[in-house]
mmCIF file of C-alpha atoms and ligand atoms in Angstrom:
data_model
loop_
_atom_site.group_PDB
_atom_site.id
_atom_site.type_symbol
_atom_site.label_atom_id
_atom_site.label_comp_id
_atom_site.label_asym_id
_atom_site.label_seq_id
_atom_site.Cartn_x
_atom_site.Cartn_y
_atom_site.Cartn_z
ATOM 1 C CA UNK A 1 25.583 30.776 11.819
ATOM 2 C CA UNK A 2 28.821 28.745 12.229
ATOM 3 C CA UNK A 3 29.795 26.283 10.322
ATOM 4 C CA UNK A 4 30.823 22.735 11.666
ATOM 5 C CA UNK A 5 33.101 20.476 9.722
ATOM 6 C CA UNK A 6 33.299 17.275 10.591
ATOM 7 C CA UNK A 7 36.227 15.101 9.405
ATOM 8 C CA UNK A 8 35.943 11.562 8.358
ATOM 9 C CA UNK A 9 39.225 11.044 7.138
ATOM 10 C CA UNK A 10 39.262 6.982 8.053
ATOM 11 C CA UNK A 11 42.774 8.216 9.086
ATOM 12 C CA UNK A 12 41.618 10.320 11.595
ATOM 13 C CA UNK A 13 38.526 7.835 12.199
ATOM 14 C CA UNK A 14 41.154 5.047 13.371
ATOM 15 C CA UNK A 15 43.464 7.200 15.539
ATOM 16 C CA UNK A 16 40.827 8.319 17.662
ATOM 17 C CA UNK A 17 39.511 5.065 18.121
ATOM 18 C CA UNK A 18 42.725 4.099 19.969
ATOM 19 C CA UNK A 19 42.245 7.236 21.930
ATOM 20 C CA UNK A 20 38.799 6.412 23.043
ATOM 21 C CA UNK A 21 40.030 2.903 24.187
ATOM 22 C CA UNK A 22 40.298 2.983 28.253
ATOM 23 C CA UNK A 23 43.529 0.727 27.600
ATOM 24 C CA UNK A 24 45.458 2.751 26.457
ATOM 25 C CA UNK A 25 48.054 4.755 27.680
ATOM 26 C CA UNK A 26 49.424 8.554 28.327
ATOM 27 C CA UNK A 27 52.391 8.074 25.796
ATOM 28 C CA UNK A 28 50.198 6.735 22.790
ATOM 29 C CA UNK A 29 47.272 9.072 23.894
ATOM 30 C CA UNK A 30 49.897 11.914 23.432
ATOM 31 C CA UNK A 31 51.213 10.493 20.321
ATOM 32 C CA UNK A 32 47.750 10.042 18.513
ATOM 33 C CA UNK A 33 46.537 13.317 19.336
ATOM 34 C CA UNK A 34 49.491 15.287 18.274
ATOM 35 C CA UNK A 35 48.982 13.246 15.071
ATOM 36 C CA UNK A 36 45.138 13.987 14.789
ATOM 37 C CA UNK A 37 45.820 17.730 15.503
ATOM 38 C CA UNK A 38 48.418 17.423 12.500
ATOM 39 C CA UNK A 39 46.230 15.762 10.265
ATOM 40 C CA UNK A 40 42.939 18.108 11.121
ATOM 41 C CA UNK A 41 44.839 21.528 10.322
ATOM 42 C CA UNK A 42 45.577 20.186 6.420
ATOM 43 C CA UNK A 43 41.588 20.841 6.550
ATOM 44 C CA UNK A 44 41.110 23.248 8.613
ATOM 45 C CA UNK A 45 43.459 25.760 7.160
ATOM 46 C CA UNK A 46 42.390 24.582 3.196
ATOM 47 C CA UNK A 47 40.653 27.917 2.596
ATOM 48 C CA UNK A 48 43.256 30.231 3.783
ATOM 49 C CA UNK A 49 43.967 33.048 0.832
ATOM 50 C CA UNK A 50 47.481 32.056 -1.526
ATOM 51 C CA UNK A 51 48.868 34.524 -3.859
ATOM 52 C CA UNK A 52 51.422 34.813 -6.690
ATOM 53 C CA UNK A 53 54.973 34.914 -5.810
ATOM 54 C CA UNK A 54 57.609 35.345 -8.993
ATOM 55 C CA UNK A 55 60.284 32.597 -8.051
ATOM 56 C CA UNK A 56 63.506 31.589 -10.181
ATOM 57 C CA UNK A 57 63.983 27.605 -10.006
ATOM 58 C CA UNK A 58 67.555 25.838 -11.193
ATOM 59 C CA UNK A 59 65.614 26.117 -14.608
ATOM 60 C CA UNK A 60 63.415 29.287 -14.869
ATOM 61 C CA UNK A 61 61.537 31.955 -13.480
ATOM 62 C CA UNK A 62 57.703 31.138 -12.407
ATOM 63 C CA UNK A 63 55.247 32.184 -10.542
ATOM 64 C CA UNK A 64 53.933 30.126 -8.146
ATOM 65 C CA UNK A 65 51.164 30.181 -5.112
ATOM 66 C CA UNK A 66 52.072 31.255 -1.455
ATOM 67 C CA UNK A 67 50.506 31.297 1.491
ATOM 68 C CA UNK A 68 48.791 35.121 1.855
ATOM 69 C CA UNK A 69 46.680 37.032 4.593
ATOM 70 C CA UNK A 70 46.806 37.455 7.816
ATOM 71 C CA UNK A 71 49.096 35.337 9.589
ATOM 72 C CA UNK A 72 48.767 32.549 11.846
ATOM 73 C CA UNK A 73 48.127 32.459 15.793
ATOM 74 C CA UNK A 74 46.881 29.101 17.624
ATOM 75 C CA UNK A 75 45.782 29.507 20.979
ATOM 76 C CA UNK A 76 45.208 26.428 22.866
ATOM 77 C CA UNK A 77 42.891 25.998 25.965
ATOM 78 C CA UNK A 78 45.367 24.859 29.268
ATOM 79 C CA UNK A 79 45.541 22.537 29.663
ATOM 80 C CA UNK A 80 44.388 19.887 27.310
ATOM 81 C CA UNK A 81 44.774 22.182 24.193
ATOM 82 C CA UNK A 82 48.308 21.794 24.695
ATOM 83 C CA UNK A 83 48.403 18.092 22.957
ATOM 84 C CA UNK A 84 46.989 19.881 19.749
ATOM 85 C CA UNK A 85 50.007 22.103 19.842
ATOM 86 C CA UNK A 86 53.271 20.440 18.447
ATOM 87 C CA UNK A 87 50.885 18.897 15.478
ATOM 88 C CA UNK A 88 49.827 22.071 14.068
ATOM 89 C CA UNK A 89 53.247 23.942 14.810
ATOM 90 C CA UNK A 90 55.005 20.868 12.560
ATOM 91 C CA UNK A 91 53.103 22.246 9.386
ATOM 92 C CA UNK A 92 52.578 26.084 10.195
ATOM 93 C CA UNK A 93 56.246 26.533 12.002
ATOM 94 C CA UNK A 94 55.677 30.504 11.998
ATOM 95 C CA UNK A 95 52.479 30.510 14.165
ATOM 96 C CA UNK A 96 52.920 32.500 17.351
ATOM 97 C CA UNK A 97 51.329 31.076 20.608
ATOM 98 C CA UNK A 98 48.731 31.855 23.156
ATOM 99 C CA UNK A 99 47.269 30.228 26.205
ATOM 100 C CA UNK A 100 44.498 31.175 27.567
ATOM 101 C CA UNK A 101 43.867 28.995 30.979
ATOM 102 C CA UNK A 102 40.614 27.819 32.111
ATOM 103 C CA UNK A 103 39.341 24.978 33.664
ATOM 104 C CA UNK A 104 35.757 23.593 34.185
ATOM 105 C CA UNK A 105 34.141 24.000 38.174
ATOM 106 C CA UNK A 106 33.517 20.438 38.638
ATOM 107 C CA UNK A 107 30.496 21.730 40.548
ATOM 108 C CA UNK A 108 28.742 24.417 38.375
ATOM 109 C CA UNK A 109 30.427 23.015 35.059
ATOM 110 C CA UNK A 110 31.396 27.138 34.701
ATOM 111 C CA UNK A 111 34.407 27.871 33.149
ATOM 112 C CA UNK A 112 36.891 29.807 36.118
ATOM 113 C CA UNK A 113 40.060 31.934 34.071
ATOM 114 C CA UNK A 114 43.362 31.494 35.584
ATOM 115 C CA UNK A 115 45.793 32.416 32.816
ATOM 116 C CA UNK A 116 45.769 34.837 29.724
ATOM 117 C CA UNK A 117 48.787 35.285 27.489
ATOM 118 C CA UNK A 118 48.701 36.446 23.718
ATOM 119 C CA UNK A 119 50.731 37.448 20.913
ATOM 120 C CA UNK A 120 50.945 41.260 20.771
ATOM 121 C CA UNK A 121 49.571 41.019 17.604
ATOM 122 C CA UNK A 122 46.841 38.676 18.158
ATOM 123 C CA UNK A 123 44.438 41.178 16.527
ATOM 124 C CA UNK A 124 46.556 40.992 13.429
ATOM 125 C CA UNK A 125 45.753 37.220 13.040
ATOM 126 C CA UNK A 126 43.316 34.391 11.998
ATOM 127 C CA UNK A 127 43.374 32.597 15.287
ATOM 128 C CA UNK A 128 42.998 28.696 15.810
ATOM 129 C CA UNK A 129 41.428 27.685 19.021
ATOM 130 C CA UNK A 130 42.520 24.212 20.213
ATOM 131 C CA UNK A 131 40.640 22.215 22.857
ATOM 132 C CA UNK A 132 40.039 18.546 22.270
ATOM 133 C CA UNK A 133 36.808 18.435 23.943
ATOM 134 C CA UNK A 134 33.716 20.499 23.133
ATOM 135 C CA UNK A 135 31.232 19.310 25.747
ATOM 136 C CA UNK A 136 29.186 22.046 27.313
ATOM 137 C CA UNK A 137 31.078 24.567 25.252
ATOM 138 C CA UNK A 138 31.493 26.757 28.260
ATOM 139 C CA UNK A 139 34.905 26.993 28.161
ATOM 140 C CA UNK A 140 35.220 27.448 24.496
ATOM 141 C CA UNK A 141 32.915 30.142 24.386
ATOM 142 C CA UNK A 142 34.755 31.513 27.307
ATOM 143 C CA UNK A 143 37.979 31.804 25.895
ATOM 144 C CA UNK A 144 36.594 33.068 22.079
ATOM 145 C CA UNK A 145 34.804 35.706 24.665
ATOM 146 C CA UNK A 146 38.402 36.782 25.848
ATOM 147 C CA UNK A 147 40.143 36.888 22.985
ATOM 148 C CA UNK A 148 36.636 38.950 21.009
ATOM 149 C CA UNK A 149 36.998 41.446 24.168
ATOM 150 C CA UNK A 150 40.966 42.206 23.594
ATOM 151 C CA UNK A 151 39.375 42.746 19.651
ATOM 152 C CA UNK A 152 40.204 40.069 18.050
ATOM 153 C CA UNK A 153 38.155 39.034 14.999
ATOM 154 C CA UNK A 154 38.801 35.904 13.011
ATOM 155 C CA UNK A 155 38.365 32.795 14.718
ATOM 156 C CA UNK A 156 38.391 29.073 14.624
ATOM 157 C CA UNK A 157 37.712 26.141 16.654
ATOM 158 C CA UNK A 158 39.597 22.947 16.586
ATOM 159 C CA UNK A 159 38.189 20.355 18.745
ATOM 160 C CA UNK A 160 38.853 16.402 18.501
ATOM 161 C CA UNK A 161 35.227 15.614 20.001
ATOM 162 C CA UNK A 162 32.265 17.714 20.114
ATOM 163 C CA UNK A 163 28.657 17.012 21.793
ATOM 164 C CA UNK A 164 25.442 18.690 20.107
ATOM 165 C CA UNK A 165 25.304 20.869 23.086
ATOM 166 C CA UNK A 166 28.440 22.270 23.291
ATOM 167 C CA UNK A 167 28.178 23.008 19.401
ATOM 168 C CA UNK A 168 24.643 24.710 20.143
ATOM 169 C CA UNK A 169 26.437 26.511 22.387
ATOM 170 C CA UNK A 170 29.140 28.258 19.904
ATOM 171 C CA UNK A 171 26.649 28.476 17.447
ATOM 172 C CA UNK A 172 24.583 30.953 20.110
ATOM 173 C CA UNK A 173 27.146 32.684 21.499
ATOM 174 C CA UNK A 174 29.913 33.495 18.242
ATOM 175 C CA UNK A 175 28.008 32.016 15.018
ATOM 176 C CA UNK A 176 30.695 34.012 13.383
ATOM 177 C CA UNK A 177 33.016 31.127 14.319
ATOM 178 C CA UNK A 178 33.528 27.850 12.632
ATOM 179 C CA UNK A 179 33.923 24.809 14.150
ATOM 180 C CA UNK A 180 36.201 21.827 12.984
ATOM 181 C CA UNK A 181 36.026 18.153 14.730
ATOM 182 C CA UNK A 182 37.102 15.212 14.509
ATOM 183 C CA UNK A 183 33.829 13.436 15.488
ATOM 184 C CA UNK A 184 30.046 14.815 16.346
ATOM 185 C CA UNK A 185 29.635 12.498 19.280
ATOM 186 C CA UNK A 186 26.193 11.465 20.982
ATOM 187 C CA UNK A 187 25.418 13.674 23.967
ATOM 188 C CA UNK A 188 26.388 14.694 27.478
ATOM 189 C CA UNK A 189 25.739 12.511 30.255
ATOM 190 C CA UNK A 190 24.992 13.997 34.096
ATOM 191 C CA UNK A 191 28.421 15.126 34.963
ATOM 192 C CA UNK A 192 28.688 16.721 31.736
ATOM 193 C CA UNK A 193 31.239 14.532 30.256
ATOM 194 C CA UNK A 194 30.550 13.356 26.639
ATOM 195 C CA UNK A 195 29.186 9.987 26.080
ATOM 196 C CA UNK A 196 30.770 7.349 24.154
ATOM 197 C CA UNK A 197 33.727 10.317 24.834
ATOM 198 C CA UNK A 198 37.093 9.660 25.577
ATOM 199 C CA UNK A 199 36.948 10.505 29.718
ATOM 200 C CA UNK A 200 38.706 13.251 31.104
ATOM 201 C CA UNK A 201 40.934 14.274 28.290
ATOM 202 C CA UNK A 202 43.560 16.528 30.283
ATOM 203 C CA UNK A 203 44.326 13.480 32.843
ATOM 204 C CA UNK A 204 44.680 11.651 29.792
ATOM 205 C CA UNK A 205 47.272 13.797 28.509
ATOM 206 C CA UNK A 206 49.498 14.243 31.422
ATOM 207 C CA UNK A 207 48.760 11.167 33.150
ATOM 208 C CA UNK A 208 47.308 12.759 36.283
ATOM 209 C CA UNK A 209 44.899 10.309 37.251
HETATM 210 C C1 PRP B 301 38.132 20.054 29.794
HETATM 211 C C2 PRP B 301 38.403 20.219 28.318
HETATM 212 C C3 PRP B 301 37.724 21.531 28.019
HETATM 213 C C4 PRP B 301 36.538 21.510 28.936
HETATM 214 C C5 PRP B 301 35.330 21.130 28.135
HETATM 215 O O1 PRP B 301 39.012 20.806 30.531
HETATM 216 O O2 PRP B 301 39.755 20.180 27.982
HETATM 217 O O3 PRP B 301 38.541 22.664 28.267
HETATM 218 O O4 PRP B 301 36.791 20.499 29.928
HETATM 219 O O5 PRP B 301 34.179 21.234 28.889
HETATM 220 P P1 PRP B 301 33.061 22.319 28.612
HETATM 221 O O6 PRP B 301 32.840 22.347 27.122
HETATM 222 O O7 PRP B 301 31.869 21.787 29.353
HETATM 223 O O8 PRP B 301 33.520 23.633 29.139
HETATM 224 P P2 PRP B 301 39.044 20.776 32.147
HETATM 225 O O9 PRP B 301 38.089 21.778 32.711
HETATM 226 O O10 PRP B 301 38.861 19.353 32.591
HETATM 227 O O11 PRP B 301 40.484 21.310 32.494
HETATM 228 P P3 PRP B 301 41.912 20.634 32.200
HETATM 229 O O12 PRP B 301 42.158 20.706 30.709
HETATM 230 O O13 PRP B 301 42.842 21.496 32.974
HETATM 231 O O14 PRP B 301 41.875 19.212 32.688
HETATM 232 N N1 URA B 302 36.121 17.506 29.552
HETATM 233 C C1 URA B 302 36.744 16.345 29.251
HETATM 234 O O1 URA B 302 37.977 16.255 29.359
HETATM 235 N N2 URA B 302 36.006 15.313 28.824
HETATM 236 C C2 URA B 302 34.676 15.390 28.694
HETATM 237 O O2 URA B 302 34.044 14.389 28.291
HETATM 238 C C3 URA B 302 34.028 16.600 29.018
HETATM 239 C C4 URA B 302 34.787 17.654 29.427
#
């Protein structure tokens, strides 16, 4: 069964806050979740493997701990994973980049694909899935679907808010994958949009409506 972690960093706690608020605008909403996305991947990369590395400072030699395993890919969900990008690539600079582009049938709530692009060796790595809202989980199951079918195996998910359902949801369809959030929020409501929530976090992003 996945695991969900669920940060309460008061850090964290207060930055999303100002994201929730209705007020305010594209440039801080931007801002705070580039921040958050920053401040979340301290966590959710804490149990990645280190190993020793003999080193020669201006004084000696020592060994010291670096980063080991399999490398790094972050693959964030078009398009609002893309404000989750530029915060994780400040403190992992070598992770390569895929987008895998979905977006929700207003309708049916199904996820529809319209774009897949991944490292060549996306196989090769422990892959962060970005997407700051986990609401019927559709589309994040979706997209850890396409990336399990082109056989990749060790997978994340980063999400700023989740709903119980959309966690259910993972939990069903990859328990192999953990989940990491910023906040566990109350529930959907009939649109399927998460309630206290943030709204409609790609027109957030990009100011589209
Ligand atoms: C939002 C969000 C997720 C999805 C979550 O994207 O960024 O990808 O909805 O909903 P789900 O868990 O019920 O699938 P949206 O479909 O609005 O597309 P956009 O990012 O292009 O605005
Ligand atoms: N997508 C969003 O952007 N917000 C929600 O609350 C649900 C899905």
């Amino acid at each position: 069964m996945s695991k969900v972690y669920v940060f309460d960093h008061p850090l964290i706690q207060h930055k999303l806050s100002i994201m929730r608020q209705k007020e305010t605008g594209t440039k801080q909403f931007r801002e705070l979740l580039d921040e958050i996305a920053m401040l979340m991947v301290y966590e959710v990369s804490r149990d990645l493997p280190v190993e020793p590395v003999e080193i020669e400072t201006p004084i000696q030699k020592t060994t010291v701990n670096m980063l080991a395993g399999k490398p790094i890919g972050i693959i964030p969900i078009l398009r609002a994973g893309l404000g989750m990008v530029d915060g994780i690539t400040n403190l992992i600079p070598n992770a390569k980049i895929g987008h895998i582009g979905l977006y929700r049938d207003p309708e049916t709530l199904q996820p529809v694909e319209y774009y897949c692009k991944l490292p060549e060796d996306a196989t090769e790595r422990e892959l962060f899935v970005l997407d700051p809202m986990l609401a019927t989980g559709g589309s994040a199951s979706a997209a850890i679907g396409f990336l399990k079918a082109r056989g990749c195996t060790h997978i994340r998910l980063v999400n700023l808010i989740a709903a119980p359902e959309g966690v259910e949801r993972i939990q069903k369809d990859h328990p192999d994958v953990n989940i990491y959030v910023a906040a566990m929020d109350e529930r959907l409501n009939d649109h399927g949009y998460i309630i206290p929530g943030l709204g409609d976090a790609g027109d957030r992003l990009f100011g589209t409506k």
